[in-house]
Every structure is written in structure tokens, then in C-alpha cells.
Amino acid sequence: MGSWTIFLKDLRLELRTRESLSAMVVFAAAVILLFAFAFDAAPTRFRSFTPGLIWMTYFFAAVLGLLRTFGQEKELEAYSLLLSAPVDRSTIYLGKAAAFFLFLLAAQIVSLPLFGLFLDVPLLAAPAALALIFVLADLAIAAVGILIAGMSLRSPAGETLLPILLFPLLTPLLIAATKATSAALARRPISEWDFWLMLLTTFFFLFVLAGTFIFDYISEQ
């Protein structure tokens, strides 16, 4: 059993239930509609805040997705059985992180057009740059999210601990993603904001490396 097996298992479970994906999409759509009606009187002033709103929305959507992904296995005691399998736990971490990256990206593909439709975000201003930002940020969120969820959700207060532990760790990433998204939407040359892309890439590699080495230890806690 390798990372690919874990990835396919999570993918099949999500295709059967669609709990994580539907939770993330419904949450994102509800937030977008709420702000669209709340800021209808001054959409131009509000536009400068939309990159931050986009990433805060997807941060909380990711938390919901992580809770559902691990919640299903926790309810069925499947996560404990998975950890007791005679395999290197780093393969479990990598497989689950890859699957969650796919779920988060799919939720964004479905819900992101709503930002353009209801909040007048010019998503077609730089589609290639935005795609690169979202892929790098989602890889980093998945790398950190699975690591923290694997540690916190085995405790009795895991559902409360997850956002409390995750938000401080993801704050630099959310700032970098917001800055890069703002620059891309303003059609600034990538050479002026490639620092934020390098920060997202570094964040991803650091946490994948950390997760590969310490997931075995923290999943026991």
C-alpha cells in the first residue's frame, strides 16, 4: 500500500459521498453571496479587499473539508486502522495530502466564478497567473492541513483545535497568496511579485518535508 493507494481510497470515498467537496463549495458560495449583498452599495471600494476575502473564504472552506475528510474515518474508526497498517506513515500523509489538494482545487474551480459574477472580480485579467497562484497555495494548504489534522483530530477536542492550530501556521501563506492575487488581478508584471510565488513554493516544500519526517510521530500523539 503506497501513497497512490491512499489517494485513490480518499478519491473513491469522496466520489461516493461528496461530503468534503459539497461542504467547501456551499460554504464558499454562501460567503460570496453574503458579501455581494452586504457591499452592493460600494462595490468599487470593496474591490480592493476581494483578494483577502478570496483567501479567507478558502481557508475556512479548507478547514471544513479537513474536518469532513478525517471526520468520516474517525466515525468509522478507519483512521486508527489505517495507522495500524504495516506501511510507512509518510505514504499515508502524502496520499491524503494529494487527495485533499485535488478536493480543494475542485471546490475552487466550481466556486471561484461566483467571485467574478457577484463581486465583479476580473478573473480573466490574468488566468494563467491566477491558476499558478491557486495551485501553489493549495499545495501548501494541503501539506500543512493534513499534517495538523492528522495530529489534532485524534484528540477529544480535535475539531476545535484544528482551526486554532492551523490559522497561525497558514497566516504567512495567506498573506503571500493575497499579495500575489492582488498583483495578478491588477495585471502587474510577474517580475514585480514573483517573491510571493517563491514564498508559496518554499512553504509547500518545507511542510511536505516536515510532514514526511514527523507524521509518523505526531499521528501517535
mmCIF file of C-alpha atoms in Angstrom:
data_model
loop_
_atom_site.group_PDB
_atom_site.id
_atom_site.type_symbol
_atom_site.label_atom_id
_atom_site.label_comp_id
_atom_site.label_asym_id
_atom_site.label_seq_id
_atom_site.Cartn_x
_atom_site.Cartn_y
_atom_site.Cartn_z
ATOM 1 C CA MET A 1 0.000 0.000 0.000
ATOM 2 C CA GLY A 2 1.560 3.284 -1.087
ATOM 3 C CA SER A 3 0.607 6.925 -1.377
ATOM 4 C CA TRP A 4 -1.213 6.205 -4.651
ATOM 5 C CA THR A 5 -3.455 3.649 -2.906
ATOM 6 C CA ILE A 6 -4.323 6.135 -0.145
ATOM 7 C CA PHE A 7 -5.002 8.809 -2.770
ATOM 8 C CA LEU A 8 -7.369 6.513 -4.706
ATOM 9 C CA LYS A 9 -9.110 5.411 -1.484
ATOM 10 C CA ASP A 10 -9.834 9.025 -0.466
ATOM 11 C CA LEU A 11 -10.890 9.888 -4.011
ATOM 12 C CA ARG A 12 -13.349 6.962 -4.200
ATOM 13 C CA LEU A 13 -14.761 7.819 -0.754
ATOM 14 C CA GLU A 14 -15.291 11.442 -1.779
ATOM 15 C CA LEU A 15 -16.873 10.487 -5.116
ATOM 16 C CA ARG A 16 -19.268 8.214 -3.207
ATOM 17 C CA THR A 17 -20.284 10.710 -0.507
ATOM 18 C CA ARG A 18 -19.198 14.145 -1.856
ATOM 19 C CA GLU A 19 -19.277 15.402 1.749
ATOM 20 C CA SER A 20 -15.990 17.366 1.751
ATOM 21 C CA LEU A 21 -16.432 18.882 -1.694
ATOM 22 C CA SER A 22 -20.062 19.878 -1.166
ATOM 23 C CA ALA A 23 -19.277 21.392 2.260
ATOM 24 C CA MET A 24 -16.471 23.544 0.797
ATOM 25 C CA VAL A 25 -18.482 24.673 -2.239
ATOM 26 C CA VAL A 26 -21.628 25.509 -0.262
ATOM 27 C CA PHE A 27 -19.638 27.447 2.339
ATOM 28 C CA ALA A 28 -17.738 29.451 -0.308
ATOM 29 C CA ALA A 29 -20.939 30.224 -2.220
ATOM 30 C CA ALA A 30 -22.710 31.364 0.965
ATOM 31 C CA VAL A 31 -19.847 33.737 1.884
ATOM 32 C CA ILE A 32 -19.688 35.184 -1.633
ATOM 33 C CA LEU A 33 -23.441 35.838 -1.703
ATOM 34 C CA LEU A 34 -23.369 37.348 1.778
ATOM 35 C CA PHE A 35 -20.643 39.845 0.846
ATOM 36 C CA ALA A 36 -22.173 40.550 -2.545
ATOM 37 C CA PHE A 37 -25.383 41.753 -0.879
ATOM 38 C CA ALA A 38 -23.583 43.459 2.028
ATOM 39 C CA PHE A 39 -21.290 45.566 -0.208
ATOM 40 C CA ASP A 40 -23.689 46.195 -3.045
ATOM 41 C CA ALA A 41 -23.731 49.927 -2.248
ATOM 42 C CA ALA A 42 -19.969 50.398 -2.735
ATOM 43 C CA PRO A 43 -18.576 47.606 -4.972
ATOM 44 C CA THR A 44 -15.635 49.729 -6.200
ATOM 45 C CA ARG A 45 -14.329 50.432 -2.695
ATOM 46 C CA PHE A 46 -14.831 46.811 -1.777
ATOM 47 C CA ARG A 47 -12.896 45.515 -4.808
ATOM 48 C CA SER A 48 -9.504 46.232 -3.217
ATOM 49 C CA PHE A 49 -10.397 43.828 -0.372
ATOM 50 C CA THR A 50 -11.503 40.927 -2.575
ATOM 51 C CA PRO A 51 -8.103 39.118 -2.781
ATOM 52 C CA GLY A 52 -8.064 38.897 1.016
ATOM 53 C CA LEU A 53 -11.692 37.792 1.082
ATOM 54 C CA ILE A 54 -10.974 35.100 -1.519
ATOM 55 C CA TRP A 55 -8.235 33.520 0.584
ATOM 56 C CA MET A 56 -10.016 33.832 3.927
ATOM 57 C CA THR A 57 -13.031 32.139 2.324
ATOM 58 C CA TYR A 58 -10.890 29.272 1.062
ATOM 59 C CA PHE A 59 -9.044 28.976 4.367
ATOM 60 C CA PHE A 60 -12.301 28.295 6.238
ATOM 61 C CA ALA A 61 -13.550 26.122 3.362
ATOM 62 C CA ALA A 62 -10.339 24.067 3.698
ATOM 63 C CA VAL A 63 -10.944 23.674 7.453
ATOM 64 C CA LEU A 64 -14.453 22.367 6.722
ATOM 65 C CA GLY A 65 -13.056 19.969 4.132
ATOM 66 C CA LEU A 66 -10.392 18.664 6.532
ATOM 67 C CA LEU A 67 -12.993 18.136 9.259
ATOM 68 C CA ARG A 68 -15.194 16.105 6.896
ATOM 69 C CA THR A 69 -12.273 14.155 5.387
ATOM 70 C CA PHE A 70 -10.983 12.986 8.760
ATOM 71 C CA GLY A 71 -14.426 13.002 10.396
ATOM 72 C CA GLN A 72 -15.691 10.181 8.200
ATOM 73 C CA GLU A 73 -12.701 7.984 9.069
ATOM 74 C CA LYS A 74 -12.931 8.907 12.747
ATOM 75 C CA GLU A 75 -16.600 7.931 12.950
ATOM 76 C CA LEU A 76 -15.868 4.520 11.428
ATOM 77 C CA GLU A 77 -12.593 4.019 13.358
ATOM 78 C CA ALA A 78 -10.986 3.703 9.929
ATOM 79 C CA TYR A 79 -8.228 6.205 10.698
ATOM 80 C CA SER A 80 -6.880 4.099 13.585
ATOM 81 C CA LEU A 81 -6.967 1.011 11.342
ATOM 82 C CA LEU A 82 -5.169 2.955 8.627
ATOM 83 C CA LEU A 83 -2.419 3.992 11.058
ATOM 84 C CA SER A 84 -2.031 0.382 12.220
ATOM 85 C CA ALA A 85 -1.339 -0.803 8.658
ATOM 86 C CA PRO A 86 2.236 -2.124 8.164
ATOM 87 C CA VAL A 87 3.360 0.750 5.948
ATOM 88 C CA ASP A 88 5.474 3.840 6.328
ATOM 89 C CA ARG A 89 3.139 6.562 7.610
ATOM 90 C CA SER A 90 4.754 9.140 5.378
ATOM 91 C CA THR A 91 2.979 7.379 2.496
ATOM 92 C CA ILE A 92 -0.336 7.918 4.307
ATOM 93 C CA TYR A 93 0.481 11.611 4.731
ATOM 94 C CA LEU A 94 1.482 12.108 1.085
ATOM 95 C CA GLY A 95 -1.552 10.218 -0.251
ATOM 96 C CA LYS A 96 -4.031 12.136 1.901
ATOM 97 C CA ALA A 97 -2.355 15.482 1.131
ATOM 98 C CA ALA A 98 -2.543 14.798 -2.631
ATOM 99 C CA ALA A 99 -6.233 13.865 -2.377
ATOM 100 C CA PHE A 100 -7.089 16.942 -0.305
ATOM 101 C CA PHE A 101 -5.230 19.200 -2.741
ATOM 102 C CA LEU A 102 -7.467 17.827 -5.505
ATOM 103 C CA PHE A 103 -10.655 18.350 -3.441
ATOM 104 C CA LEU A 104 -9.733 21.956 -2.580
ATOM 105 C CA LEU A 105 -8.809 22.796 -6.166
ATOM 106 C CA ALA A 106 -12.076 21.265 -7.425
ATOM 107 C CA ALA A 107 -14.081 23.317 -4.901
ATOM 108 C CA GLN A 108 -12.330 26.486 -6.115
ATOM 109 C CA ILE A 109 -12.940 25.680 -9.789
ATOM 110 C CA VAL A 110 -16.667 25.392 -9.012
ATOM 111 C CA SER A 111 -16.998 28.400 -6.698
ATOM 112 C CA LEU A 112 -14.396 30.895 -7.957
ATOM 113 C CA PRO A 113 -16.523 32.074 -10.928
ATOM 114 C CA LEU A 114 -19.041 33.313 -8.341
ATOM 115 C CA PHE A 115 -16.478 35.913 -7.232
ATOM 116 C CA GLY A 116 -16.419 37.249 -10.770
ATOM 117 C CA LEU A 117 -20.185 37.071 -11.148
ATOM 118 C CA PHE A 118 -21.306 38.627 -7.848
ATOM 119 C CA LEU A 119 -18.267 40.679 -6.726
ATOM 120 C CA ASP A 120 -17.001 41.800 -10.129
ATOM 121 C CA VAL A 121 -13.537 40.279 -9.625
ATOM 122 C CA PRO A 122 -11.698 40.381 -13.012
ATOM 123 C CA LEU A 123 -10.712 36.700 -13.025
ATOM 124 C CA LEU A 124 -9.947 36.748 -16.754
ATOM 125 C CA ALA A 125 -7.394 39.565 -16.333
ATOM 126 C CA ALA A 126 -4.550 37.067 -15.816
ATOM 127 C CA PRO A 127 -5.921 33.487 -15.883
ATOM 128 C CA ALA A 128 -2.528 31.759 -16.183
ATOM 129 C CA ALA A 129 -1.026 33.710 -13.262
ATOM 130 C CA LEU A 130 -4.113 33.095 -11.107
ATOM 131 C CA ALA A 131 -4.009 29.367 -11.921
ATOM 132 C CA LEU A 132 -0.355 29.220 -10.837
ATOM 133 C CA ILE A 133 -1.114 31.081 -7.583
ATOM 134 C CA PHE A 134 -4.040 28.825 -6.720
ATOM 135 C CA VAL A 135 -2.123 25.606 -7.461
ATOM 136 C CA LEU A 136 0.895 26.668 -5.347
ATOM 137 C CA ALA A 137 -1.264 27.952 -2.473
ATOM 138 C CA ASP A 138 -3.483 24.835 -2.492
ATOM 139 C CA LEU A 139 -0.446 22.529 -2.446
ATOM 140 C CA ALA A 140 0.855 24.392 0.614
ATOM 141 C CA ILE A 141 -2.555 24.412 2.350
ATOM 142 C CA ALA A 142 -2.913 20.651 1.765
ATOM 143 C CA ALA A 143 0.630 19.971 3.049
ATOM 144 C CA VAL A 144 0.014 21.930 6.276
ATOM 145 C CA GLY A 145 -3.658 20.993 6.696
ATOM 146 C CA ILE A 146 -3.186 17.212 6.549
ATOM 147 C CA LEU A 147 -0.233 17.446 8.944
ATOM 148 C CA ILE A 148 -2.187 19.407 11.560
ATOM 149 C CA ALA A 149 -5.434 17.488 11.042
ATOM 150 C CA GLY A 150 -3.605 14.181 11.487
ATOM 151 C CA MET A 151 -2.279 15.423 14.818
ATOM 152 C CA SER A 152 -5.280 17.282 16.248
ATOM 153 C CA LEU A 153 -8.243 15.167 15.193
ATOM 154 C CA ARG A 154 -7.194 12.198 17.330
ATOM 155 C CA SER A 155 -7.712 14.266 20.470
ATOM 156 C CA PRO A 156 -11.198 14.674 22.044
ATOM 157 C CA ALA A 157 -11.182 18.425 21.231
ATOM 158 C CA GLY A 158 -9.701 17.935 17.774
ATOM 159 C CA GLU A 159 -12.423 19.779 15.849
ATOM 160 C CA THR A 160 -11.815 22.874 17.995
ATOM 161 C CA LEU A 161 -8.036 22.553 17.894
ATOM 162 C CA LEU A 162 -7.766 22.272 14.110
ATOM 163 C CA PRO A 163 -8.590 25.908 13.146
ATOM 164 C CA ILE A 164 -6.769 27.239 16.240
ATOM 165 C CA LEU A 165 -3.536 25.451 15.255
ATOM 166 C CA LEU A 166 -3.940 25.869 11.520
ATOM 167 C CA PHE A 167 -4.593 29.603 11.264
ATOM 168 C CA PRO A 168 -1.257 30.838 12.789
ATOM 169 C CA LEU A 169 0.697 28.411 10.613
ATOM 170 C CA LEU A 170 -1.129 29.424 7.448
ATOM 171 C CA THR A 171 -1.086 33.187 8.063
ATOM 172 C CA PRO A 172 2.201 33.796 6.108
ATOM 173 C CA LEU A 173 0.852 31.657 3.278
ATOM 174 C CA LEU A 174 -2.474 33.535 3.195
ATOM 175 C CA ILE A 175 -0.621 36.873 3.118
ATOM 176 C CA ALA A 176 1.580 35.673 0.231
ATOM 177 C CA ALA A 177 -1.424 34.310 -1.699
ATOM 178 C CA THR A 178 -3.376 37.536 -1.132
ATOM 179 C CA LYS A 179 -0.472 39.747 -2.269
ATOM 180 C CA ALA A 180 0.138 37.602 -5.369
ATOM 181 C CA THR A 181 -3.583 37.504 -6.254
ATOM 182 C CA SER A 182 -3.897 41.278 -5.834
ATOM 183 C CA ALA A 183 -0.897 41.872 -8.136
ATOM 184 C CA ALA A 184 -2.164 39.403 -10.743
ATOM 185 C CA LEU A 185 -5.657 40.966 -10.802
ATOM 186 C CA ALA A 186 -4.018 44.390 -11.249
ATOM 187 C CA ARG A 187 -2.117 42.946 -14.274
ATOM 188 C CA ARG A 188 1.269 43.853 -12.830
ATOM 189 C CA PRO A 189 4.278 42.074 -14.449
ATOM 190 C CA ILE A 190 5.110 38.823 -12.692
ATOM 191 C CA SER A 191 8.697 40.022 -12.164
ATOM 192 C CA GLU A 192 7.330 42.563 -9.639
ATOM 193 C CA TRP A 193 5.649 39.970 -7.412
ATOM 194 C CA ASP A 194 7.472 36.681 -8.057
ATOM 195 C CA PHE A 195 8.764 36.923 -4.465
ATOM 196 C CA TRP A 196 5.301 35.843 -3.248
ATOM 197 C CA LEU A 197 5.311 32.855 -5.625
ATOM 198 C CA MET A 198 8.720 31.807 -4.300
ATOM 199 C CA LEU A 199 7.371 32.115 -0.741
ATOM 200 C CA LEU A 200 4.396 29.863 -1.581
ATOM 201 C CA THR A 201 6.724 27.307 -3.197
ATOM 202 C CA THR A 202 9.111 27.364 -0.230
ATOM 203 C CA PHE A 203 6.202 26.983 2.187
ATOM 204 C CA PHE A 204 4.971 23.902 0.295
ATOM 205 C CA PHE A 205 8.360 22.157 0.145
ATOM 206 C CA LEU A 206 9.158 22.893 3.804
ATOM 207 C CA PHE A 207 5.901 21.418 5.080
ATOM 208 C CA VAL A 208 5.958 18.407 2.748
ATOM 209 C CA LEU A 209 9.447 17.662 4.029
ATOM 210 C CA ALA A 210 8.372 18.201 7.649
ATOM 211 C CA GLY A 211 5.217 16.096 7.172
ATOM 212 C CA THR A 212 7.144 13.231 5.580
ATOM 213 C CA PHE A 213 9.535 13.075 8.527
ATOM 214 C CA ILE A 214 7.270 13.774 11.514
ATOM 215 C CA PHE A 215 3.810 12.439 10.524
ATOM 216 C CA ASP A 216 4.778 9.053 11.990
ATOM 217 C CA TYR A 217 5.453 10.705 15.352
ATOM 218 C CA ILE A 218 2.576 13.193 15.552
ATOM 219 C CA SER A 219 -0.083 10.688 14.449
ATOM 220 C CA GLU A 220 0.724 8.724 17.629
ATOM 221 C CA GLN A 221 0.022 11.700 19.915
#
